[in-house]
mmCIF file of C-alpha atoms and ligand atoms in Angstrom:
data_model
loop_
_atom_site.group_PDB
_atom_site.id
_atom_site.type_symbol
_atom_site.label_atom_id
_atom_site.label_comp_id
_atom_site.label_asym_id
_atom_site.label_seq_id
_atom_site.Cartn_x
_atom_site.Cartn_y
_atom_site.Cartn_z
ATOM 1 C CA MET A 16 126.407 232.575 36.811
ATOM 2 C CA SER A 17 124.407 229.327 37.343
ATOM 3 C CA ARG A 18 123.040 229.526 34.042
ATOM 4 C CA PHE A 19 123.837 226.057 32.708
ATOM 5 C CA THR A 20 121.905 223.087 32.122
ATOM 6 C CA HIS A 21 121.857 220.853 35.255
ATOM 7 C CA ILE A 22 123.292 217.383 34.370
ATOM 8 C CA LYS A 23 121.762 214.258 35.550
ATOM 9 C CA GLN A 24 124.294 213.619 38.218
ATOM 10 C CA ALA A 25 123.668 216.918 39.815
ATOM 11 C CA CYS A 26 119.816 216.252 40.180
ATOM 12 C CA SER A 27 119.105 214.161 43.083
ATOM 13 C CA LYS A 28 115.394 213.597 42.958
ATOM 14 C CA THR A 29 114.281 211.166 40.127
ATOM 15 C CA LEU A 30 115.852 210.841 36.834
ATOM 16 C CA TYR A 31 112.515 211.478 35.348
ATOM 17 C CA ALA A 32 112.293 214.977 36.957
ATOM 18 C CA CYS A 33 115.675 215.749 36.023
ATOM 19 C CA ALA A 34 115.121 214.791 32.347
ATOM 20 C CA LEU A 35 112.082 217.189 32.265
ATOM 21 C CA VAL A 36 114.262 219.894 33.824
ATOM 22 C CA ILE A 37 116.938 219.405 31.223
ATOM 23 C CA ALA A 38 114.387 219.304 28.456
ATOM 24 C CA SER A 39 112.624 222.491 29.628
ATOM 25 C CA SER A 40 115.274 224.743 31.104
ATOM 26 C CA ASN A 41 118.692 225.794 30.595
ATOM 27 C CA SER A 42 118.456 229.074 32.709
ATOM 28 C CA TYR A 43 117.425 228.598 36.095
ATOM 29 C CA ALA A 44 119.336 229.177 39.325
ATOM 30 C CA HIS A 45 120.266 227.489 42.589
ATOM 31 C CA PHE A 46 118.872 229.100 45.644
ATOM 32 C CA GLN A 47 119.804 228.242 49.264
ATOM 33 C CA GLU A 48 116.288 228.378 50.950
ATOM 34 C CA ILE A 49 115.761 229.175 54.715
ATOM 35 C CA ILE A 50 112.068 229.659 54.989
ATOM 36 C CA PRO A 51 110.016 230.142 58.227
ATOM 37 C CA ASP A 52 106.421 229.395 58.380
ATOM 38 C CA ARG A 53 105.598 233.073 59.079
ATOM 39 C CA ASP A 54 107.578 236.217 58.975
ATOM 40 C CA PHE A 55 106.064 237.856 62.108
ATOM 41 C CA LEU A 56 105.163 237.131 65.618
ATOM 42 C CA ASN A 57 102.430 239.004 67.337
ATOM 43 C CA SER A 58 101.139 237.190 70.150
ATOM 44 C CA ASP A 59 102.690 236.380 73.432
ATOM 45 C CA ARG A 60 101.336 232.674 73.336
ATOM 46 C CA GLN A 61 103.229 232.042 70.243
ATOM 47 C CA GLN A 62 104.031 228.615 68.808
ATOM 48 C CA PRO A 63 107.694 228.059 67.791
ATOM 49 C CA LEU A 64 108.780 229.306 64.365
ATOM 50 C CA ASN A 65 109.354 226.447 61.993
ATOM 51 C CA PHE A 66 111.837 226.531 59.312
ATOM 52 C CA GLU A 67 112.502 224.596 56.075
ATOM 53 C CA VAL A 68 116.167 224.589 54.787
ATOM 54 C CA ARG A 69 116.989 223.173 51.405
ATOM 55 C CA PHE A 70 118.982 223.864 48.329
ATOM 56 C CA THR A 71 116.796 224.061 45.323
ATOM 57 C CA HIS A 72 115.444 225.812 42.404
ATOM 58 C CA PRO A 73 112.403 227.682 43.828
ATOM 59 C CA MET A 74 110.596 228.950 40.633
ATOM 60 C CA THR A 75 110.593 225.379 39.025
ATOM 61 C CA GLN A 76 109.870 223.661 42.290
ATOM 62 C CA GLY A 77 113.030 221.655 42.070
ATOM 63 C CA PRO A 78 114.972 219.554 41.693
ATOM 64 C CA VAL A 79 116.103 219.586 45.268
ATOM 65 C CA MET A 80 119.893 219.152 45.684
ATOM 66 C CA ASN A 81 121.486 216.981 48.276
ATOM 67 C CA MET A 82 122.379 219.185 51.226
ATOM 68 C CA GLN A 83 124.830 218.390 53.884
ATOM 69 C CA LYS A 84 124.380 219.474 57.482
ATOM 70 C CA PRO A 85 125.207 223.240 57.273
ATOM 71 C CA LYS A 86 128.504 224.633 58.576
ATOM 72 C CA SER A 87 126.637 227.189 60.675
ATOM 73 C CA LEU A 88 123.176 228.275 61.581
ATOM 74 C CA SER A 89 122.551 231.181 63.817
ATOM 75 C CA VAL A 90 119.967 233.621 65.044
ATOM 76 C CA PHE A 91 120.925 237.244 65.680
ATOM 77 C CA SER A 92 118.613 239.258 68.055
ATOM 78 C CA ASN A 93 119.054 242.253 70.352
ATOM 79 C CA GLY A 94 122.839 242.272 69.827
ATOM 80 C CA THR A 95 123.559 238.560 70.526
ATOM 81 C CA ARG A 96 124.066 235.562 68.350
ATOM 82 C CA SER A 97 122.884 232.094 69.292
ATOM 83 C CA ASP A 98 124.147 228.953 67.663
ATOM 84 C CA LEU A 99 121.109 226.816 66.326
ATOM 85 C CA LEU A 100 123.039 224.035 64.618
ATOM 86 C CA SER A 101 122.057 221.489 67.187
ATOM 87 C CA SER A 102 118.286 222.039 66.486
ATOM 88 C CA LEU A 103 118.552 220.890 62.796
ATOM 89 C CA GLN A 104 116.661 217.801 61.806
ATOM 90 C CA ALA A 105 117.351 215.925 58.557
ATOM 91 C CA THR A 106 114.420 215.551 56.298
ATOM 92 C CA GLY A 107 113.923 214.657 52.656
ATOM 93 C CA ASP A 108 114.624 211.512 50.852
ATOM 94 C CA ASN A 109 118.007 209.731 50.215
ATOM 95 C CA GLY A 110 120.077 211.666 47.964
ATOM 96 C CA ALA A 111 118.035 214.924 48.395
ATOM 97 C CA GLN A 112 118.650 215.658 51.943
ATOM 98 C CA GLN A 113 116.890 218.760 53.455
ATOM 99 C CA TRP A 114 116.652 220.203 56.885
ATOM 100 C CA SER A 115 114.205 221.775 59.260
ATOM 101 C CA PHE A 116 114.416 223.467 62.680
ATOM 102 C CA SER A 117 112.114 225.184 65.102
ATOM 103 C CA TYR A 118 112.962 228.212 67.258
ATOM 104 C CA GLN A 119 110.947 229.381 70.277
ATOM 105 C CA VAL A 120 111.039 233.135 70.520
ATOM 106 C CA THR A 121 111.228 234.383 74.009
ATOM 107 C CA GLU A 122 111.566 238.225 73.821
ATOM 108 C CA PRO A 123 110.726 241.215 71.529
ATOM 109 C CA GLY A 124 113.150 242.215 68.851
ATOM 110 C CA ASP A 125 113.831 241.426 65.150
ATOM 111 C CA LEU A 126 115.286 238.006 64.618
ATOM 112 C CA SER A 127 117.738 237.480 61.745
ATOM 113 C CA PHE A 128 118.345 233.768 60.889
ATOM 114 C CA ALA A 129 121.402 233.058 58.752
ATOM 115 C CA ILE A 130 122.902 229.859 57.494
ATOM 116 C CA GLU A 131 126.233 228.944 55.922
ATOM 117 C CA PRO A 132 126.087 225.683 53.898
ATOM 118 C CA HIS A 133 129.026 223.581 53.105
ATOM 119 C CA PRO A 134 130.348 224.197 49.554
ATOM 120 C CA TYR A 135 128.122 222.335 46.909
ATOM 121 C CA TRP A 136 129.766 220.806 43.853
ATOM 122 C CA GLU A 137 127.812 221.610 40.665
ATOM 123 C CA PRO A 138 129.565 219.488 37.939
ATOM 124 C CA SER A 139 127.487 221.047 35.153
ATOM 125 C CA GLU A 140 129.073 224.371 36.081
ATOM 126 C CA GLY A 141 132.501 223.083 37.100
ATOM 127 C CA LYS A 142 132.398 224.934 40.319
ATOM 128 C CA MET A 143 131.640 224.909 43.989
ATOM 129 C CA ILE A 144 128.754 227.014 45.308
ATOM 130 C CA ILE A 145 128.415 228.680 48.764
ATOM 131 C CA HIS A 146 125.121 230.667 49.310
ATOM 132 C CA TYR A 147 125.033 232.489 52.637
ATOM 133 C CA SER A 148 121.291 232.946 53.252
ATOM 134 C CA LYS A 149 119.147 234.885 55.789
ATOM 135 C CA VAL A 150 115.674 235.630 56.635
ATOM 136 C CA ILE A 151 114.343 238.363 59.138
ATOM 137 C CA VAL A 152 111.255 237.729 61.222
ATOM 138 C CA ASP A 153 109.520 240.559 63.035
ATOM 139 C CA GLY A 154 109.529 239.715 66.774
ATOM 140 C CA TYR A 155 106.552 241.206 68.475
ATOM 141 C CA GLY A 156 106.471 244.510 66.551
ATOM 142 C CA ASP A 157 109.778 245.810 68.076
ATOM 143 C CA PHE A 158 111.144 246.788 64.584
ATOM 144 C CA THR A 159 114.723 247.026 65.735
ATOM 145 C CA GLY A 160 117.543 245.109 64.192
ATOM 146 C CA TRP A 161 116.177 244.359 60.656
ATOM 147 C CA ASP A 162 118.903 246.463 59.046
ATOM 148 C CA GLN A 163 121.794 245.031 60.943
ATOM 149 C CA ASN A 164 124.574 243.433 58.876
ATOM 150 C CA LEU A 165 125.443 239.933 60.026
ATOM 151 C CA ASN A 166 129.027 240.157 58.581
ATOM 152 C CA LEU A 167 128.489 237.360 55.994
ATOM 153 C CA PRO A 168 131.212 237.254 53.412
ATOM 154 C CA VAL A 169 128.575 238.216 50.832
ATOM 155 C CA GLU A 170 125.395 239.824 52.031
ATOM 156 C CA ILE A 171 122.286 241.912 51.057
ATOM 157 C CA GLU A 172 121.792 244.734 53.441
ATOM 158 C CA PRO A 173 118.077 245.523 53.352
ATOM 159 C CA LEU A 174 117.193 249.211 52.685
ATOM 160 C CA THR A 175 113.477 248.148 52.916
ATOM 161 C CA ARG A 176 112.314 246.689 56.187
ATOM 162 C CA PRO A 177 112.389 243.015 55.016
ATOM 163 C CA TYR A 178 109.079 241.843 56.366
ATOM 164 C CA SER A 179 105.488 242.785 56.398
ATOM 165 C CA LEU A 180 105.535 243.810 52.756
ATOM 166 C CA TRP A 181 102.625 243.982 50.327
ATOM 167 C CA VAL A 182 102.527 242.598 46.851
ATOM 168 C CA GLY A 183 103.673 245.512 44.694
ATOM 169 C CA ASN A 184 106.065 246.877 47.183
ATOM 170 C CA ALA A 185 109.605 247.375 46.037
ATOM 171 C CA PHE A 186 112.303 245.558 47.893
ATOM 172 C CA ARG A 187 115.569 247.581 47.923
ATOM 173 C CA GLY A 188 118.878 246.424 49.161
ATOM 174 C CA ILE A 189 122.736 247.021 48.968
ATOM 175 C CA VAL A 190 125.084 244.125 47.941
ATOM 176 C CA LYS A 191 128.003 243.896 50.165
ATOM 177 C CA ARG A 192 131.080 241.838 50.208
ATOM 178 C CA GLN A 193 133.354 241.871 53.364
ATOM 179 C CA GLY A 194 131.041 244.834 54.497
ATOM 180 C CA LYS A 195 131.731 246.888 51.321
ATOM 181 C CA ALA A 196 129.150 247.743 48.656
ATOM 182 C CA VAL A 197 129.659 245.956 45.429
ATOM 183 C CA PRO A 198 128.996 248.309 42.438
ATOM 184 C CA PHE A 199 126.946 246.641 39.527
ATOM 185 C CA ALA A 200 126.630 243.420 41.323
ATOM 186 C CA GLU A 201 124.414 240.793 39.724
ATOM 187 C CA VAL A 202 121.367 239.792 41.681
ATOM 188 C CA GLU A 203 119.181 236.793 40.671
ATOM 189 C CA VAL A 204 115.424 236.846 41.778
ATOM 190 C CA GLU A 205 113.144 233.855 42.010
ATOM 191 C CA TRP A 206 109.776 233.455 43.413
ATOM 192 C CA ARG A 207 109.040 230.320 45.462
ATOM 193 C CA ASN A 208 106.540 228.741 43.153
ATOM 194 C CA ASP A 209 103.596 226.995 44.839
ATOM 195 C CA GLY A 210 102.716 225.425 41.496
ATOM 196 C CA SER A 211 100.373 228.268 40.343
ATOM 197 C CA VAL A 212 102.502 229.830 37.934
ATOM 198 C CA THR A 213 104.177 228.327 34.850
ATOM 199 C CA ALA A 214 106.900 230.418 33.173
ATOM 200 C CA PRO A 215 106.070 231.255 29.647
ATOM 201 C CA THR A 216 109.674 230.803 28.677
ATOM 202 C CA ASP A 217 112.785 229.890 30.552
ATOM 203 C CA SER A 218 113.950 233.385 30.687
ATOM 204 C CA TYR A 219 111.125 234.031 33.189
ATOM 205 C CA ILE A 220 112.269 231.630 35.600
ATOM 206 C CA THR A 221 115.042 233.590 37.130
ATOM 207 C CA GLN A 222 114.805 237.430 36.993
ATOM 208 C CA VAL A 223 118.111 239.158 36.650
ATOM 209 C CA ILE A 224 118.920 242.601 37.938
ATOM 210 C CA LYS A 225 122.143 244.555 38.374
ATOM 211 C CA ALA A 226 122.964 246.860 41.208
ATOM 212 C CA ASP A 227 123.713 250.486 40.520
ATOM 213 C CA ALA A 228 127.301 252.079 40.964
ATOM 214 C CA ASN A 229 126.552 252.101 44.765
ATOM 215 C CA GLY A 230 125.633 248.497 45.027
ATOM 216 C CA THR A 231 122.032 249.252 45.395
ATOM 217 C CA PHE A 232 119.154 247.415 43.688
ATOM 218 C CA SER A 233 115.349 247.472 43.722
ATOM 219 C CA TYR A 234 112.756 244.906 42.790
ATOM 220 C CA VAL A 235 108.894 245.139 42.825
ATOM 221 C CA MET A 236 107.401 241.954 44.007
ATOM 222 C CA PRO A 237 104.293 241.108 41.619
ATOM 223 C CA ARG A 238 102.960 238.138 43.611
ATOM 224 C CA ALA A 239 102.395 236.937 47.119
ATOM 225 C CA GLY A 240 104.737 234.352 48.703
ATOM 226 C CA TRP A 241 108.450 234.201 49.219
ATOM 227 C CA TRP A 242 110.905 235.908 47.090
ATOM 228 C CA GLY A 243 114.593 234.966 47.136
ATOM 229 C CA PHE A 244 117.316 237.650 46.162
ATOM 230 C CA ALA A 245 120.680 236.267 45.432
ATOM 231 C CA ALA A 246 123.684 238.431 44.973
ATOM 232 C CA LEU A 247 126.204 236.435 43.119
ATOM 233 C CA MET A 248 129.930 236.765 42.653
ATOM 234 C CA ASP A 249 133.018 234.724 42.148
ATOM 235 C CA ALA A 250 135.217 233.950 45.123
ATOM 236 C CA ASP A 251 138.903 235.137 45.066
ATOM 237 C CA TYR A 252 139.900 231.546 46.091
ATOM 238 C CA GLN A 253 139.504 227.950 44.791
ATOM 239 C CA LEU A 254 138.367 224.850 46.391
ATOM 240 C CA ASN A 255 138.989 221.209 45.982
ATOM 241 C CA ALA A 256 136.078 219.588 44.142
ATOM 242 C CA PRO A 257 135.101 215.930 44.778
ATOM 243 C CA THR A 258 136.934 215.147 41.400
ATOM 244 C CA GLY A 259 140.178 216.246 43.046
ATOM 245 C CA ASP A 260 140.403 219.421 40.910
ATOM 246 C CA ARG A 261 140.871 222.811 42.085
ATOM 247 C CA VAL A 262 137.855 224.723 40.913
ATOM 248 C CA PRO A 263 136.261 228.254 41.096
ATOM 249 C CA VAL A 264 133.801 229.062 43.795
ATOM 250 C CA GLU A 265 130.510 231.026 43.329
ATOM 251 C CA LEU A 266 129.594 232.931 46.526
ATOM 252 C CA GLY A 267 125.935 234.065 46.903
ATOM 253 C CA GLY A 268 124.428 236.392 49.485
ATOM 254 C CA LEU A 269 120.763 235.593 49.707
ATOM 255 C CA ILE A 270 117.764 237.303 51.452
ATOM 256 C CA TRP A 271 114.272 235.864 51.669
ATOM 257 C CA ILE A 272 111.270 238.274 51.620
ATOM 258 C CA ASN A 273 107.718 237.539 51.960
ATOM 259 C CA ALA A 274 105.038 239.517 50.151
ATOM 260 C CA LYS A 275 101.246 239.525 51.142
ATOM 261 C CA ALA A 276 98.292 240.198 48.863
ATOM 262 C CA MET A 277 96.461 243.402 49.904
ATOM 263 C CA GLN A 278 92.846 242.147 50.354
HETATM 264 CU CU1 CU B 29 120.655 222.478 41.123
#
């Protein structure tokens, strides 16, 4: 999945950047990012959480794909769901639209933020892509709710508490589709590169793992920062591409995990 060269039309930054990517990489993956400025809240005089939302290739730091306003954006906490769509602000330049939003937390309890983007047409792969993405924030050390399923069509259910992790910790999860574990599901992993690491070969850009017979996987995070885990599978339906053709659909269930250095 998503292992084909990006063609120029699909890259929306500059042609120069795309040409570099085409020349240097034919095996990097799309990831729907939803990244907060921190993964914990610990003081009662807390500033709002600020999120960046974009569709990109994290390990190669781009290109950024143009992203329509998402279909849904929600926060789940203490058994309730709140719609955050109206808080989204468009950012980014023309042709590479991104989004941001802020959220003021008012009570203790883990917060699960989830986004459903509109299907993205990827001409180089001949398919539409929908990545359901989530990230979980520790709300004042309450530690309840982090393992709740959000009933996304494809979802990674964390077996490891998905925040306050050290570098070298393993992240474990179960890949689920419509609430059921997916045996041997494919999971792609990328580090959200800050520019400090260059992959020695293209094969290092996206790590690829498979879940076991119970849909469970594990990955040890070797570096501080944000890690994206994307469980990928083909949808059992097709969609109309902008070309007018009926095309296959790639579904992704993503979770973002932050690891901190122990120092
Ligand atoms: Cu792309």
